[in-house]
Short mmCIF file of C-alpha atoms and ligand atoms in Angstrom, two decimals:
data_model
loop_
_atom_site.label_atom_id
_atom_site.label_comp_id
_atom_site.label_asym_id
_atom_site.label_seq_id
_atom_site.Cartn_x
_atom_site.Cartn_y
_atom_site.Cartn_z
CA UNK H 969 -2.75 6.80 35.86
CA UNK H 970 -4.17 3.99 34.13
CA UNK H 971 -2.76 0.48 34.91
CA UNK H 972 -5.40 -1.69 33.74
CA UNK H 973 -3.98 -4.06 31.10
CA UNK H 974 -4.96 -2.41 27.17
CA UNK H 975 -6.18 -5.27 25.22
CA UNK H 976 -7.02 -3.54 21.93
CA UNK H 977 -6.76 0.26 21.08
CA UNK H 978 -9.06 1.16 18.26
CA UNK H 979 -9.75 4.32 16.21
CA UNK H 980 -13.03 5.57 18.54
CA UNK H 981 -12.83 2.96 21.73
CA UNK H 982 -10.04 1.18 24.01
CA UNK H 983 -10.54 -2.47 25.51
CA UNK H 984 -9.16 -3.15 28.99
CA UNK H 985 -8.78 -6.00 30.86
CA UNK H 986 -12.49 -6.60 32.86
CA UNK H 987 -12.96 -7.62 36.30
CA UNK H 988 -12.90 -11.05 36.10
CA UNK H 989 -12.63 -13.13 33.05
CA UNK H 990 -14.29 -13.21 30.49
CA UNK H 991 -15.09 -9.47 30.73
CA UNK H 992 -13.74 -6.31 29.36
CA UNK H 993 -14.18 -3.03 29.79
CA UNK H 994 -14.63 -0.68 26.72
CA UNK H 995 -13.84 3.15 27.04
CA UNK H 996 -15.43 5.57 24.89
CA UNK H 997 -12.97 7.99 23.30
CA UNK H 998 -13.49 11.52 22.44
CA UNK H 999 -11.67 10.62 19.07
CA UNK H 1000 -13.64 10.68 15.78
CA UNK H 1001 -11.93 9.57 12.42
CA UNK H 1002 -13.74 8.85 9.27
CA UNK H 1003 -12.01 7.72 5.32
CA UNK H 1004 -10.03 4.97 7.45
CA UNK H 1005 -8.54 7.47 10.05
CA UNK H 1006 -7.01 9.80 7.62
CA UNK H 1007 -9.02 12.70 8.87
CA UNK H 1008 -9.15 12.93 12.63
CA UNK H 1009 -10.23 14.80 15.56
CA UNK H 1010 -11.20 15.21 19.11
CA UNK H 1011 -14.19 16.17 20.00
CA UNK H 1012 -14.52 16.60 23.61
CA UNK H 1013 -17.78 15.16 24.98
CA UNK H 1014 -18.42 12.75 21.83
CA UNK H 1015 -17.42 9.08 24.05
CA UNK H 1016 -19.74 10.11 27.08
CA UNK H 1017 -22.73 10.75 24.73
CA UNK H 1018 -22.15 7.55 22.85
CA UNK H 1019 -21.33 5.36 25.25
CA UNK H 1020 -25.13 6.61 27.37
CA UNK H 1021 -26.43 6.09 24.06
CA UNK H 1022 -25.09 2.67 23.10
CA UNK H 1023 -26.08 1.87 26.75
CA UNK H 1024 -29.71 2.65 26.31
CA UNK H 1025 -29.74 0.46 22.79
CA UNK H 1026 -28.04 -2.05 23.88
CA UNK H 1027 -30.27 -2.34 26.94
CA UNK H 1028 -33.41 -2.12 25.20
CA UNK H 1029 -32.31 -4.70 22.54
CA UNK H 1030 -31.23 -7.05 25.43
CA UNK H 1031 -34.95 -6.75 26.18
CA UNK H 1032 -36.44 -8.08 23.27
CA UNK H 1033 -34.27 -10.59 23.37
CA UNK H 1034 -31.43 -9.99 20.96
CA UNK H 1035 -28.11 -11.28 22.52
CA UNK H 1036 -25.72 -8.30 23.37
CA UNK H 1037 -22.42 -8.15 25.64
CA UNK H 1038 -23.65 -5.58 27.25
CA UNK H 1039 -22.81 -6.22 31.21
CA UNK H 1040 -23.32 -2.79 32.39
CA UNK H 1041 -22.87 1.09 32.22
CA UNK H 1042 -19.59 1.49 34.88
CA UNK H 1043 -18.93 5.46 34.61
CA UNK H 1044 -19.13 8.34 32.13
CA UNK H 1045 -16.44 6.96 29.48
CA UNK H 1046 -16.81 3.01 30.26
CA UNK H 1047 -19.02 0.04 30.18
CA UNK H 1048 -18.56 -3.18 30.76
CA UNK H 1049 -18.95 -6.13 28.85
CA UNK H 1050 -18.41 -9.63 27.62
CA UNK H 1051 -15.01 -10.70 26.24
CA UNK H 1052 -16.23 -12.22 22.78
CA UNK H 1053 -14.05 -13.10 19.45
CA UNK H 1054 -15.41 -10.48 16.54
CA UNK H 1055 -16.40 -11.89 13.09
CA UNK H 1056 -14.39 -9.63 11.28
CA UNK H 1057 -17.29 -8.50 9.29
CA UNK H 1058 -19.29 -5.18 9.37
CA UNK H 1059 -22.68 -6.06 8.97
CA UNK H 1060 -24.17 -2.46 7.53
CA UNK H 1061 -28.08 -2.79 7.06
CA UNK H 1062 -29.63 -0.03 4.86
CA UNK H 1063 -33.26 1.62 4.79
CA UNK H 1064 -32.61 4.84 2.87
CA UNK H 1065 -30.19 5.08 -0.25
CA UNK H 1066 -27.04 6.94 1.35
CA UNK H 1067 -22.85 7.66 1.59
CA UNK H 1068 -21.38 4.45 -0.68
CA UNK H 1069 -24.68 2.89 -1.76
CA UNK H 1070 -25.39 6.34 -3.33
CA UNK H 1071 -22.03 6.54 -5.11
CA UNK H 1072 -21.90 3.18 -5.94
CA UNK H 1073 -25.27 2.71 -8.03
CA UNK H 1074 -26.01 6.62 -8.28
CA UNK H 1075 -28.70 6.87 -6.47
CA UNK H 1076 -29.89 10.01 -5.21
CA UNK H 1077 -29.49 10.37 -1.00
CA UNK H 1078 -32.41 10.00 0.37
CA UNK H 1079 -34.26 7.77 -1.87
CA UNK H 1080 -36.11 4.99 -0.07
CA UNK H 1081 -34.81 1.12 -0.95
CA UNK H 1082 -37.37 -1.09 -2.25
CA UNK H 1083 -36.92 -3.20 1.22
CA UNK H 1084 -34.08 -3.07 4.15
CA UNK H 1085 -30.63 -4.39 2.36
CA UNK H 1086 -28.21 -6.21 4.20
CA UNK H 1087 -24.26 -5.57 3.64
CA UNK H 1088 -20.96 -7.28 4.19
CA UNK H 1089 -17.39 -5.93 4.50
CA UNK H 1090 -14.28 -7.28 5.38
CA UNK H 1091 -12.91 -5.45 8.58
CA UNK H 1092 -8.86 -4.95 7.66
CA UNK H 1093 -8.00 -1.16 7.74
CA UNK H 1094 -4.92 -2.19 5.25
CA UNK H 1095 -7.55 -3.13 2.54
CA UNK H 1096 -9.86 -0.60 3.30
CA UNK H 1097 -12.91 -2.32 4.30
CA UNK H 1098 -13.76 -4.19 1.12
CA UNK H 1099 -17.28 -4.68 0.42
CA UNK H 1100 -17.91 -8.83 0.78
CA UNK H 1101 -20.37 -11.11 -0.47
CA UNK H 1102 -21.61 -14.52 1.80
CA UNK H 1103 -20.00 -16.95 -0.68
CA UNK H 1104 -16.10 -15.13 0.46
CA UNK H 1105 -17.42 -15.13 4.38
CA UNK H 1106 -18.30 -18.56 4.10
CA UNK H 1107 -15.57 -19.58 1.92
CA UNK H 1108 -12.70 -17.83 3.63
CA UNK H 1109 -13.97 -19.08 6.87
CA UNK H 1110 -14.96 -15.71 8.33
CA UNK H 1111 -18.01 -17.41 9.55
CA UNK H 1112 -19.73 -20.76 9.22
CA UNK H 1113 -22.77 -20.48 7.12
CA UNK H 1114 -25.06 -21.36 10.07
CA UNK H 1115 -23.41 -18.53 12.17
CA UNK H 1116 -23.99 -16.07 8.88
CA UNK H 1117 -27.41 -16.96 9.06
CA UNK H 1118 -27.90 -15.88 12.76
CA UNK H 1119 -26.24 -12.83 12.13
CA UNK H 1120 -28.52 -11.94 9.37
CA UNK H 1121 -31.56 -12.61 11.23
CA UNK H 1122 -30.38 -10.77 14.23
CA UNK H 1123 -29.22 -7.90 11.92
CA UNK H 1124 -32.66 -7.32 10.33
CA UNK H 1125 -34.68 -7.81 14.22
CA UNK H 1126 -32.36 -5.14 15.33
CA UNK H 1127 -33.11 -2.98 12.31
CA UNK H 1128 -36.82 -3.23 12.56
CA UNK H 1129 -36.56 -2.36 16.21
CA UNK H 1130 -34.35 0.28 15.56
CA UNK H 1131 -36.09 1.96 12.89
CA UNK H 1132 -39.41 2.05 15.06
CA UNK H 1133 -37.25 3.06 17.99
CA UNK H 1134 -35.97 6.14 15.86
CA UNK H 1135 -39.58 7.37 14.55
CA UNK H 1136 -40.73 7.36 17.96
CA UNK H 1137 -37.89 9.89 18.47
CA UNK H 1138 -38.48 11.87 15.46
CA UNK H 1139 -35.89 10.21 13.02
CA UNK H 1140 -35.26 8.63 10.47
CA UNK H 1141 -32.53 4.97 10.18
CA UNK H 1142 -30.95 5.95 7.16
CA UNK H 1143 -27.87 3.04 7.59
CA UNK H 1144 -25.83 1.85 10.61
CA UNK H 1145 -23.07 -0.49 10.77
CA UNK H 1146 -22.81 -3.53 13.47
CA UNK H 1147 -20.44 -6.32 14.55
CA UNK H 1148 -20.81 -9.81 15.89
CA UNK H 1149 -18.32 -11.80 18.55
CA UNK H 1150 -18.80 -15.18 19.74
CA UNK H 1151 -19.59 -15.96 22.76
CA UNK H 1152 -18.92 -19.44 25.02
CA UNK H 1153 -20.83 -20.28 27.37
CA UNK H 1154 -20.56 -23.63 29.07
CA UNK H 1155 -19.03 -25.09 26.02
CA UNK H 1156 -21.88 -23.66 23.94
CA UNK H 1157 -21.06 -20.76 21.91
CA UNK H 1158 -23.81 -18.18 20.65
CA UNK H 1159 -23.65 -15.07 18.01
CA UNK H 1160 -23.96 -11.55 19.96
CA UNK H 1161 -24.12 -8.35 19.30
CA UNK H 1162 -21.06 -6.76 20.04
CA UNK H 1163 -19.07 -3.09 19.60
CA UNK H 1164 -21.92 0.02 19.86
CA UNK H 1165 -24.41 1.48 18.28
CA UNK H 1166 -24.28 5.28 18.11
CA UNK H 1167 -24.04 8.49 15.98
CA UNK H 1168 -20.70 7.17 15.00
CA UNK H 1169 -22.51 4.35 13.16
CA UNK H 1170 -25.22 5.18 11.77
CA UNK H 1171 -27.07 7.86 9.37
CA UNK H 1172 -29.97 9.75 11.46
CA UNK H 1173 -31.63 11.94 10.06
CA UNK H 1174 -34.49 14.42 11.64
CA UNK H 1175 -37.40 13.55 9.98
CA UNK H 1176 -39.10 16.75 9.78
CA UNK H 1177 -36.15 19.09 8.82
CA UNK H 1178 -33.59 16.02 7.23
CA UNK H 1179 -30.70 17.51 9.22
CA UNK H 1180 -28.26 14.81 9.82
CA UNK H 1181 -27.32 14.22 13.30
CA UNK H 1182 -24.49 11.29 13.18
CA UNK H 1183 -21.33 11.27 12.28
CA UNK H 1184 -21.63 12.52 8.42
CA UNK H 1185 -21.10 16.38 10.21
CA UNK H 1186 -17.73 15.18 10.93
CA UNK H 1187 -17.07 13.18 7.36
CA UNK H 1188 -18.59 16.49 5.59
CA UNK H 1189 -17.48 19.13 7.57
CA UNK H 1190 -20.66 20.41 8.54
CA UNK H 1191 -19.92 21.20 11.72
CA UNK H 1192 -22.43 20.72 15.03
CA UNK H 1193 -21.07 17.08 15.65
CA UNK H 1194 -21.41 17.02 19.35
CA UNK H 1195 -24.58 18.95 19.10
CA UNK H 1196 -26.16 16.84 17.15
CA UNK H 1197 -25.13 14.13 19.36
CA UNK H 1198 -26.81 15.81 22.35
CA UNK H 1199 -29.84 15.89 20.50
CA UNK H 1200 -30.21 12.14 19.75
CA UNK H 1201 -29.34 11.77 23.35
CA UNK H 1202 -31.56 14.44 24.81
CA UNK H 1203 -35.00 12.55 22.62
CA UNK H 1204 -33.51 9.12 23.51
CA UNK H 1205 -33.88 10.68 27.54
CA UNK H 1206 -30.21 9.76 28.15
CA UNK H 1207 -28.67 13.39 28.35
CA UNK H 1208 -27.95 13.61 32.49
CA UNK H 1209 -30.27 16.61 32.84
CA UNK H 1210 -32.96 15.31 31.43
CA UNK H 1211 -32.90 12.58 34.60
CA UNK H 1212 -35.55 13.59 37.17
CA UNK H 1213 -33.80 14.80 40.02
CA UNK H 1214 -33.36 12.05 42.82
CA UNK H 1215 -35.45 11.51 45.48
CA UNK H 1216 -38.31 13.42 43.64
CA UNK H 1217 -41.38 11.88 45.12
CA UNK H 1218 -44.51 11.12 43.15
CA UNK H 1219 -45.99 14.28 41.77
CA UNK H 1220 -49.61 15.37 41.81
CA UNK H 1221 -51.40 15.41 38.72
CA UNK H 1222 -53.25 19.32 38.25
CA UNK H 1223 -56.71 18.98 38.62
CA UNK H 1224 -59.42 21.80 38.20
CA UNK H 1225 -62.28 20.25 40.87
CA UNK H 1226 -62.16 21.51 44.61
CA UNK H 1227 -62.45 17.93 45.73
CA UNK H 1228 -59.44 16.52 43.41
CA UNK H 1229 -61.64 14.11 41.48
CA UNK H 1230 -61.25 14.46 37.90
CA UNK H 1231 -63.92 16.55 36.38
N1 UDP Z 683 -20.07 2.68 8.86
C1 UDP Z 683 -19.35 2.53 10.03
N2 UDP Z 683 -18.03 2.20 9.94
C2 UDP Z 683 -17.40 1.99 8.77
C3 UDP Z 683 -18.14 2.14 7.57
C4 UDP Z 683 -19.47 2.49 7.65
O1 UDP Z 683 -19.88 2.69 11.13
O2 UDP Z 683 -16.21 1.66 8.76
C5 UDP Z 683 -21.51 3.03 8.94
C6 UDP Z 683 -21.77 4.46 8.48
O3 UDP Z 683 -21.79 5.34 9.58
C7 UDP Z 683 -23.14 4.36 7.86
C8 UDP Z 683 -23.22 2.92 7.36
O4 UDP Z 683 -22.22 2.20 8.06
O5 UDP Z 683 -24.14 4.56 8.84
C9 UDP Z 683 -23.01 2.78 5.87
O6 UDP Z 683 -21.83 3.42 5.51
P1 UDP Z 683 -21.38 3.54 3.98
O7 UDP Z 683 -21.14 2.20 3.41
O8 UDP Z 683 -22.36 4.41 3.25
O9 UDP Z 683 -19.96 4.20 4.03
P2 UDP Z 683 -19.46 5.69 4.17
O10 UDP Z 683 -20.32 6.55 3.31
O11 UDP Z 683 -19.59 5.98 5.63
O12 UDP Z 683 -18.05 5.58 3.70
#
């Protein structure tokens, strides 16, 4: 069915072969894997909802300004994007002690960090994701210590846009992981923000009740994945239904005086 060429197959997303070059298209699988794939599952629905809501961050981060590939939503499952070369480093930024922090330095989940802490690891499934510090990125070449700095600086903008972005939805930026590519652009090449940013990658939780709607359900077996999903999708106003229906015209505001004036 599919004859687009596969560039990369990964454990929640597939890269095609875009357009024209320089572009990809990335497809949103229903696929969700945690402890380096060795518990797995489909769960059917999970790849639309993230890629709408990777979409809508992505799109609002392009508008303050932070560099993205994001070219454009394409259909349910796909978007498409900029072909860029990933730093293999996951850049995880932290607001809330959680998951390895918490068993790392035994601190109790949910305890509030002194100020937002930024994280390295080394992306190779075959060593597990090793925590990193800047001296081995710098040293092993992962990235140039000019192109770490950008990444940090980016990192913490999109946290602090994030976080607000969250509240205003009524939850809380525990943690999320991101990537970087590079990107050339008439022999120039900038740092972007690459991969997604969903449930899969980060901690949310509601701020009133603390129930966690990311990808932890899956990891702990709580259950409710796609549910929870749908509910940072529904606040975020990216769930389909929740789209006016087309060709609604402008609506008139209720008013109680005979004449329509406001009273
Ligand atoms: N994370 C991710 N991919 C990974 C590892 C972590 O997206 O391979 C995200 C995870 O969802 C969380 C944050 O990064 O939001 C911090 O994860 P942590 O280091 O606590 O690891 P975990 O507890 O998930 O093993």
């Amino acid at each position: 069915m599919n004859r687009r060429r596969r560039i990369y197959e990964g454990k929640a997303k597939v890269l095609y072969e875009g357009p024209e070059p320089g572009t990809l298209i990335q497809h949103f699988k229903d696929d969700a894997t945690a402890f380096n794939a060795k518990k797995h599952a489909i769960i059917e629905g999970k790849g639309a909802l993230n890629n709408r809501i990777s979409e809508f961050i992505f799109v609002r981060l392009g508008e303050i300004g932070v560099p993205t590939h994001f070219i454009k939503r394409l259909n349910m499952r796909e978007q498409l994007i900029r072909e860029v070369e990933i730093i293999p480093i996951e850049v995880v930024m932290r607001n809330v002690a959680a998951g390895s922090l918490s068993t790392r330095l035994g601190l109790e989940e949910g305890t509030p960090l002194p100020r937002s802490i930024i994280e390295f690891y080394y992306k190779s499934d075959a060593l597990n994701d090793p925590m990193v510090s800047e001296e081995h990125i710098t040293a092993f070449g992962w990235a140039a210590p000019a192109e770490l700095d950008e990444i940090m600086q980016l990192a913490l903008r999109v946290n602090d846009f994030l976080v607000g972005l969250f509240l205003g939805i009524g939850v809380r930026l525990v943690d999320f992981k991101v990537e970087f590519g590079r990107l050339w652009e008439n022999e120039q090449m900038r740092i972007v923000l690459a991969d997604e940013i969903s449930p899969d990658c980060c901690r949310l939780w509601d701020i009133s009740t603390a129930d966690k709607l990311d990808k932890d359900r899956f990891r702990r077996d709580l259950g409710g994945l796609l549910e929870a999903y749908q509910e940072i999708a529904r606040r975020l106003g990216v769930l389909p239904e929740s789209r006016p229906p087309k060709g609604m015209g402008p609506v008139l505001v209720a008013s109680n005086s005979p004449n329509g004036k406001p009273n």
